[in-house]
PDB file of C-alpha atoms in Angstrom:
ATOM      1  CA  UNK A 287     -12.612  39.499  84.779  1.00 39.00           C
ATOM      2  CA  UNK A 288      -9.315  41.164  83.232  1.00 45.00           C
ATOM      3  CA  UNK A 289      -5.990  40.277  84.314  1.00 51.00           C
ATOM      4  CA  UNK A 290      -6.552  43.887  86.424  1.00 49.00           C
ATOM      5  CA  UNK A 291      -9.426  42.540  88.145  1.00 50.00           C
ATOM      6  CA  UNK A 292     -11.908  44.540  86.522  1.00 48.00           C
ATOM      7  CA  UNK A 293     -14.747  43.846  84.213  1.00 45.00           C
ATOM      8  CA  UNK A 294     -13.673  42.861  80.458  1.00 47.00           C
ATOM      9  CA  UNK A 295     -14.263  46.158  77.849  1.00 48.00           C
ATOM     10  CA  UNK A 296     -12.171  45.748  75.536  1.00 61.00           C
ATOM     11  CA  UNK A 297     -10.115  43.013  73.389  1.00 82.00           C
ATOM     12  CA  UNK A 298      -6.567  41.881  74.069  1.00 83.00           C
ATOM     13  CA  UNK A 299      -3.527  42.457  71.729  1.00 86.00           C
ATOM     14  CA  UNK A 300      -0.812  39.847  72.281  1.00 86.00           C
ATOM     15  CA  UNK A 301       2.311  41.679  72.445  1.00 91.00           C
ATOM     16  CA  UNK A 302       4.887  38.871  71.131  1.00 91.00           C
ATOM     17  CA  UNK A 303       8.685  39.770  71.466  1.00 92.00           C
ATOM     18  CA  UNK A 304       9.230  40.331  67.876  1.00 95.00           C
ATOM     19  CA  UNK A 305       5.792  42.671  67.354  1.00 94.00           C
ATOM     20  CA  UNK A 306       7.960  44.111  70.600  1.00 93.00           C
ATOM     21  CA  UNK A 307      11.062  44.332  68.728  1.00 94.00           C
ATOM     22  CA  UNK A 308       8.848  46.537  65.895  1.00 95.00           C
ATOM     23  CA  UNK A 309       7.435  48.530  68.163  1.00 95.00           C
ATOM     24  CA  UNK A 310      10.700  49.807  69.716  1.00 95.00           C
ATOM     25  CA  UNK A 311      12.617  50.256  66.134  1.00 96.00           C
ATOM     26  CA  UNK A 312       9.399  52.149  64.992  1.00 96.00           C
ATOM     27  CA  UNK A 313       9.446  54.261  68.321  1.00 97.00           C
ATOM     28  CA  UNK A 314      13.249  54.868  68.169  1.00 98.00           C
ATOM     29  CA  UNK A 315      13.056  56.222  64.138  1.00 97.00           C
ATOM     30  CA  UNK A 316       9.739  58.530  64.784  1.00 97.00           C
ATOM     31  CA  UNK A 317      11.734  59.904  67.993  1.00 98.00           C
ATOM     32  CA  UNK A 318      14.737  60.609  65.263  1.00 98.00           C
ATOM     33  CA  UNK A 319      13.341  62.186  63.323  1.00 97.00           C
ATOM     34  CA  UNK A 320      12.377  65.074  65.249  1.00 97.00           C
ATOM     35  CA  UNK A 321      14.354  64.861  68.465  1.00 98.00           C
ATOM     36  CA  UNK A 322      17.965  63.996  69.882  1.00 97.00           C
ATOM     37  CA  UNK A 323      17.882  63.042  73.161  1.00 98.00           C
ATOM     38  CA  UNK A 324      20.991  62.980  76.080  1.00 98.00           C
ATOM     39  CA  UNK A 325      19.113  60.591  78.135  1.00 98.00           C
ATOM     40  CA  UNK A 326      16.533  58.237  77.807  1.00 98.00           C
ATOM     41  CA  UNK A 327      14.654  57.697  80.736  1.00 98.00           C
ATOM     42  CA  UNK A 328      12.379  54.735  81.325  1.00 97.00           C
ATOM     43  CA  UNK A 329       9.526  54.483  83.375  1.00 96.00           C
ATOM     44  CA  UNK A 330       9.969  51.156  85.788  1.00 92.00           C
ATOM     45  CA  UNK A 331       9.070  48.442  85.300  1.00 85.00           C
ATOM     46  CA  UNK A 332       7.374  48.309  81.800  1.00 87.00           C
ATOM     47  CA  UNK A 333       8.674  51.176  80.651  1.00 92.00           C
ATOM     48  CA  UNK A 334      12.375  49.857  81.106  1.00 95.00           C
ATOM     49  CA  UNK A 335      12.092  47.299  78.696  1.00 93.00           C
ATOM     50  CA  UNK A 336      11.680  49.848  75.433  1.00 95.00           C
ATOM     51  CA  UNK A 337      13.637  52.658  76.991  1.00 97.00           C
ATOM     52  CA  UNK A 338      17.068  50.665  77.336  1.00 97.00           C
ATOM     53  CA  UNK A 339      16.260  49.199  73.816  1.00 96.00           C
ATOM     54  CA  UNK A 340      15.246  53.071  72.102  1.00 97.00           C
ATOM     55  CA  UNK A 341      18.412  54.731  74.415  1.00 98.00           C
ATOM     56  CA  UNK A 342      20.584  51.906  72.511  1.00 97.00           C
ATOM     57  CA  UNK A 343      19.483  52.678  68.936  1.00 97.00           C
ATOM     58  CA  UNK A 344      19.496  56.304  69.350  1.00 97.00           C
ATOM     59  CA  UNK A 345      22.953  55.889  70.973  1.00 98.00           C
ATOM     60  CA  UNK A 346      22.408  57.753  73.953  1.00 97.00           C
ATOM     61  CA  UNK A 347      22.474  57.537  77.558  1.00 97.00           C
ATOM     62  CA  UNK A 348      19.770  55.476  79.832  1.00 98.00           C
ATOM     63  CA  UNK A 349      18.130  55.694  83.009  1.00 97.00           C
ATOM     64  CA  UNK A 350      15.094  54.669  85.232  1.00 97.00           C
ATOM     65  CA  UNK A 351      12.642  55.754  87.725  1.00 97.00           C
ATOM     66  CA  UNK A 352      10.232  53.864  89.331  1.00 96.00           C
ATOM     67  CA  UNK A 353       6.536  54.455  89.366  1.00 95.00           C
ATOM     68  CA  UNK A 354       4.154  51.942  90.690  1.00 91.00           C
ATOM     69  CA  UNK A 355       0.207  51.831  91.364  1.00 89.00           C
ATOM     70  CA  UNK A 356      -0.309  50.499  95.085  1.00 88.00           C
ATOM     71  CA  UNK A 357      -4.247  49.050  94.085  1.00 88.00           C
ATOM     72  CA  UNK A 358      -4.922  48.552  90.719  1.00 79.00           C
ATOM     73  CA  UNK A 359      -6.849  51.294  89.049  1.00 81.00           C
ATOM     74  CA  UNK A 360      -5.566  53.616  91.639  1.00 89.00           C
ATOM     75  CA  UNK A 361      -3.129  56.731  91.029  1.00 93.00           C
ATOM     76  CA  UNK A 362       0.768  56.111  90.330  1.00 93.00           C
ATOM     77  CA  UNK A 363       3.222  57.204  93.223  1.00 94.00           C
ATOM     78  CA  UNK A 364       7.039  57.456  92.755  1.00 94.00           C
ATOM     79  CA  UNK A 365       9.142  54.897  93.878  1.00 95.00           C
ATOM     80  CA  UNK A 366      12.207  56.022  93.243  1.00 95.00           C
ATOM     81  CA  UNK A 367      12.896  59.443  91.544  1.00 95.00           C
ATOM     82  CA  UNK A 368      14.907  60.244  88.569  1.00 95.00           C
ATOM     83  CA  UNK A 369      18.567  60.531  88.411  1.00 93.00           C
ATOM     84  CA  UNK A 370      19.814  64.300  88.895  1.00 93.00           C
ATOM     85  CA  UNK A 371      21.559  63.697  85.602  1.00 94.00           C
ATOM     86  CA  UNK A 372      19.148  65.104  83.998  1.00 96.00           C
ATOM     87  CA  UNK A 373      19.663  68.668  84.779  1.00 97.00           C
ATOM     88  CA  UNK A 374      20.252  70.565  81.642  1.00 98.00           C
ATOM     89  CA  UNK A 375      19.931  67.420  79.301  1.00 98.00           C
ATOM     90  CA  UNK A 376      17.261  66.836  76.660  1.00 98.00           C
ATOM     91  CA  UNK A 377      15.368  64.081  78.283  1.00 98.00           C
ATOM     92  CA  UNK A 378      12.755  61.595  76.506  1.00 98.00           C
ATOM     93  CA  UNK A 379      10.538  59.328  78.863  1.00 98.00           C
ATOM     94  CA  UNK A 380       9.817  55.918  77.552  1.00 98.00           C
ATOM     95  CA  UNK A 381       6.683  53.702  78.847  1.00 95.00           C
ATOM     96  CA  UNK A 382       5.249  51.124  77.167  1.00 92.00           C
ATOM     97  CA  UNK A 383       1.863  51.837  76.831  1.00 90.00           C
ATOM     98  CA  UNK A 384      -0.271  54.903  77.541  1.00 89.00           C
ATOM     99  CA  UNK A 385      -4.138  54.958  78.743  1.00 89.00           C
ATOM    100  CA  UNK A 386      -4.922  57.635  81.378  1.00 91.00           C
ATOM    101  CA  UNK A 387      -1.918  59.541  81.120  1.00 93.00           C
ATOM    102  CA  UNK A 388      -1.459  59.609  85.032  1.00 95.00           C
ATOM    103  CA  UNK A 389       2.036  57.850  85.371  1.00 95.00           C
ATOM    104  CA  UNK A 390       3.100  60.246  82.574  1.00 96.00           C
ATOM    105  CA  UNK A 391       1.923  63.207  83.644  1.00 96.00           C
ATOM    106  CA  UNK A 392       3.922  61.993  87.367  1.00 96.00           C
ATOM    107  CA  UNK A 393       7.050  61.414  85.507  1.00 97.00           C
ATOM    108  CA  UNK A 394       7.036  64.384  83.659  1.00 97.00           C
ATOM    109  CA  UNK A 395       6.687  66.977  86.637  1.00 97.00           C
ATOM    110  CA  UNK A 396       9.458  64.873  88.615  1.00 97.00           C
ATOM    111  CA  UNK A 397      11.461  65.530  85.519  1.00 98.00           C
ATOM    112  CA  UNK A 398      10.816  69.179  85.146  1.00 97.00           C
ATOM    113  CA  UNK A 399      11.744  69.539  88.691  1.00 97.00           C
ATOM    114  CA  UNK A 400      15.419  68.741  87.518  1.00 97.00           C
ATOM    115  CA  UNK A 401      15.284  71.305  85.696  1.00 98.00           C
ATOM    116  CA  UNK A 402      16.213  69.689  81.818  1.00 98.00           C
ATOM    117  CA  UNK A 403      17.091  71.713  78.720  1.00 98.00           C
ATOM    118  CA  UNK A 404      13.991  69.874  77.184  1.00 98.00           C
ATOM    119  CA  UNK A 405      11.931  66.679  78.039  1.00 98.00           C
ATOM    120  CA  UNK A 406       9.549  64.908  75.294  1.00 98.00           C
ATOM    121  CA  UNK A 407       7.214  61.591  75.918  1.00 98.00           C
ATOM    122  CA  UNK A 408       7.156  58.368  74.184  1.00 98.00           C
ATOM    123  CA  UNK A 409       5.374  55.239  74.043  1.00 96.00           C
ATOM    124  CA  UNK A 410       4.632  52.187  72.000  1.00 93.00           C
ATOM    125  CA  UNK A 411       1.372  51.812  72.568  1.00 94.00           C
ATOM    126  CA  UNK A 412      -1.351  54.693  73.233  1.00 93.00           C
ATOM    127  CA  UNK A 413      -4.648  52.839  74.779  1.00 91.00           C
ATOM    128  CA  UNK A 414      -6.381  56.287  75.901  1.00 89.00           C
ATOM    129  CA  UNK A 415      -6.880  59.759  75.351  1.00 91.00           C
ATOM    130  CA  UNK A 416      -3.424  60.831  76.658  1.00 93.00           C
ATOM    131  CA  UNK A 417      -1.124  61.675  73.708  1.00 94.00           C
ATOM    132  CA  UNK A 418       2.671  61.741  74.426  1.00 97.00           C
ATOM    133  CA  UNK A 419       5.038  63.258  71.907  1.00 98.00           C
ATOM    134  CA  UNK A 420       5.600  59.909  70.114  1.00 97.00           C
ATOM    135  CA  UNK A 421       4.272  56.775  69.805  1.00 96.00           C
ATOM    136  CA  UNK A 422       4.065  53.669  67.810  1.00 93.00           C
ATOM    137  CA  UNK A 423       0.431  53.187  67.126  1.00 90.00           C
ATOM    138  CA  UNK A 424      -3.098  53.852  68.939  1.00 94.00           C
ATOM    139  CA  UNK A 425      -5.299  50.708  70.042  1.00 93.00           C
ATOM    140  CA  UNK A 426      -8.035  50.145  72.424  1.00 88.00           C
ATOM    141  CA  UNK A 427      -7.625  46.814  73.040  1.00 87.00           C
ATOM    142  CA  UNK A 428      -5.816  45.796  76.330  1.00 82.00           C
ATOM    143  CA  UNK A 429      -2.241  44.674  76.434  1.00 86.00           C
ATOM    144  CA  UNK A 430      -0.799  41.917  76.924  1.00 85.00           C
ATOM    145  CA  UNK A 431       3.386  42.678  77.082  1.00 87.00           C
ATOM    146  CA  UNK A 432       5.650  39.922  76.579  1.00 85.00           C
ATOM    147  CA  UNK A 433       7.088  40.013  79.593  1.00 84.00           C
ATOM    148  CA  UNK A 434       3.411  39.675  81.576  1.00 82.00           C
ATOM    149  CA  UNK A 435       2.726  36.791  80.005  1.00 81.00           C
ATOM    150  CA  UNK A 436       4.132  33.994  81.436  1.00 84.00           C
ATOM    151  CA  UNK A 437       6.012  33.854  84.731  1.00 84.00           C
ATOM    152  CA  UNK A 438       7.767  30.787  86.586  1.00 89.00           C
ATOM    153  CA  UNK A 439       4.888  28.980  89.053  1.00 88.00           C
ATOM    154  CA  UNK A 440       7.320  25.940  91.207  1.00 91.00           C
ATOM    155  CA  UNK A 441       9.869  25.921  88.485  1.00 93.00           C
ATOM    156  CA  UNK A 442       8.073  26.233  85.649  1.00 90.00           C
ATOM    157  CA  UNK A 443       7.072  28.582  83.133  1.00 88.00           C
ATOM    158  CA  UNK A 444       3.398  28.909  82.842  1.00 86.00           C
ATOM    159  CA  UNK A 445       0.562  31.897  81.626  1.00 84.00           C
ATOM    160  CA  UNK A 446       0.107  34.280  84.382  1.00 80.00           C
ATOM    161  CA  UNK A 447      -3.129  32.220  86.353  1.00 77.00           C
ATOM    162  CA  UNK A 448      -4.765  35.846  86.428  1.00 72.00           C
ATOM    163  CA  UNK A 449      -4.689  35.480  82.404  1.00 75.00           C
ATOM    164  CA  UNK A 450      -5.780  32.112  82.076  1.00 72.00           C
ATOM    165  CA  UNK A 451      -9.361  32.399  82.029  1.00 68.00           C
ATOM    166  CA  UNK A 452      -9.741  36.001  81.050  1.00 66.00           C
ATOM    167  CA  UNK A 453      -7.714  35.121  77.487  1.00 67.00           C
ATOM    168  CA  UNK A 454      -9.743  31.658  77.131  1.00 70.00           C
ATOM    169  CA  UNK A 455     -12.787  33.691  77.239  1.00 67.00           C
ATOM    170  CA  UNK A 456     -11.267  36.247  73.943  1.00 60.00           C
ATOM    171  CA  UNK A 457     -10.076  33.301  71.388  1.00 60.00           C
TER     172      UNK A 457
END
C-alpha cells in the first residue's frame, strides 16, 4: 500500500529540504523570467511551504487559501477562499506538486472570480498530465515532501507509520 492507501504504481522521490530549497530557487528564476507577480498565492497546506519561499525571492506579496481532499483520491473542496486582494493584481498560484490538475483547476476559478489583472500556475513538481505555467521538473514517481516525512508520535520524531512499510518495500 502507498502512504494514500492505494496500491503502489510508481517509485518514490525523497524530497529532502535542500533538493526543496532547489526546487523553490529553480521555480522562483523560471517564474522571473517571464512573469512579475503582485501576489503569490499558495495553495494550503503543501503549497504554502514554496509559495512563502518563491513570494520572498521574487519580493512580492504572499497569501493562502486552503484546499483540502475530504477521502483520499476524492475531489478538492475549498476551505477557505482567497483573499479579495487579489482583485486587479497579477496573481501566481504556488503548489507543490501537480498530478490530476483538480486542486489547480479549483484554485484557479476561485481566483478568476476576484477578478485579477492576470493569474499564472506554478509548481515544483508535475507528477501528471496537468501542466501549469511553470514548474521545476516532471516525474512520475510519488512524493515524498519534507515536511510528510516524519511527524512527532508521544514526543518524538518518527517516519510517518503510514510510510514505514510502503518505503521499506522501495529501497
Amino acid at each position: 500500500m502507498s502512504p494514500t492507501g492505494s496500491t503502489p504504481r510508481r517509485d518514490v522521490l525523497e524530497v529532502d529540504w535542500t533538493l526543496f530549497g532547489e526546487l523553490c530557487r529553480g521555480l522562483a528564476l523560471r517564474v522571473a523570467r517571464d512573469y512579475q507577480p503582485d501576489l503569490v498565492l499558495g495553495v494550503a497546506n503543501a503549497g504554502v511551504i514554496p509559495g512563502a519561499v518563491i513570494a520572498s525571492i521574487l519580493q512580492c506579496q504572499f497569501d493562502s487559501m486552503t484546499v483540502t481532499r475530504p477521502e483520499p483520491g476524492g475531489m478538492p473542496v475549498l476551505v477557505s477562499p482567497p483573499s479579495h486582494r487579489i482583485a486587479g493584481a497579477r496573481v501566481l498560484i504556488v503548489d507543490e506538486t501537480c498530478d490530476t490538475g483538480h486542486t489547480m483547476k479549483l484554485a484557479l476559478s476561485e481566483v478568476r472570480s476576484l477578478k485579477p489583472a492576470e493569474v499564472r500556475t506554478a509548481v515544483s513538481i508535475c507528477t501528471g498530465a496537468y501542466q501549469p505555467d511553470f514548474h521545476s521538473f516532471e516525474t512520475e514517481k510519488l512524493i515524498i515532501l519534507p515536511w510528510d516525512r516524519e511527524i512527532i508520535v508521544a514526543g518524538e520524531l518518527v517516519t510517518r507509520p503510514d510510510y514505514v512499510d510502503w518505503l521499506r518495500a522501495h529501497d
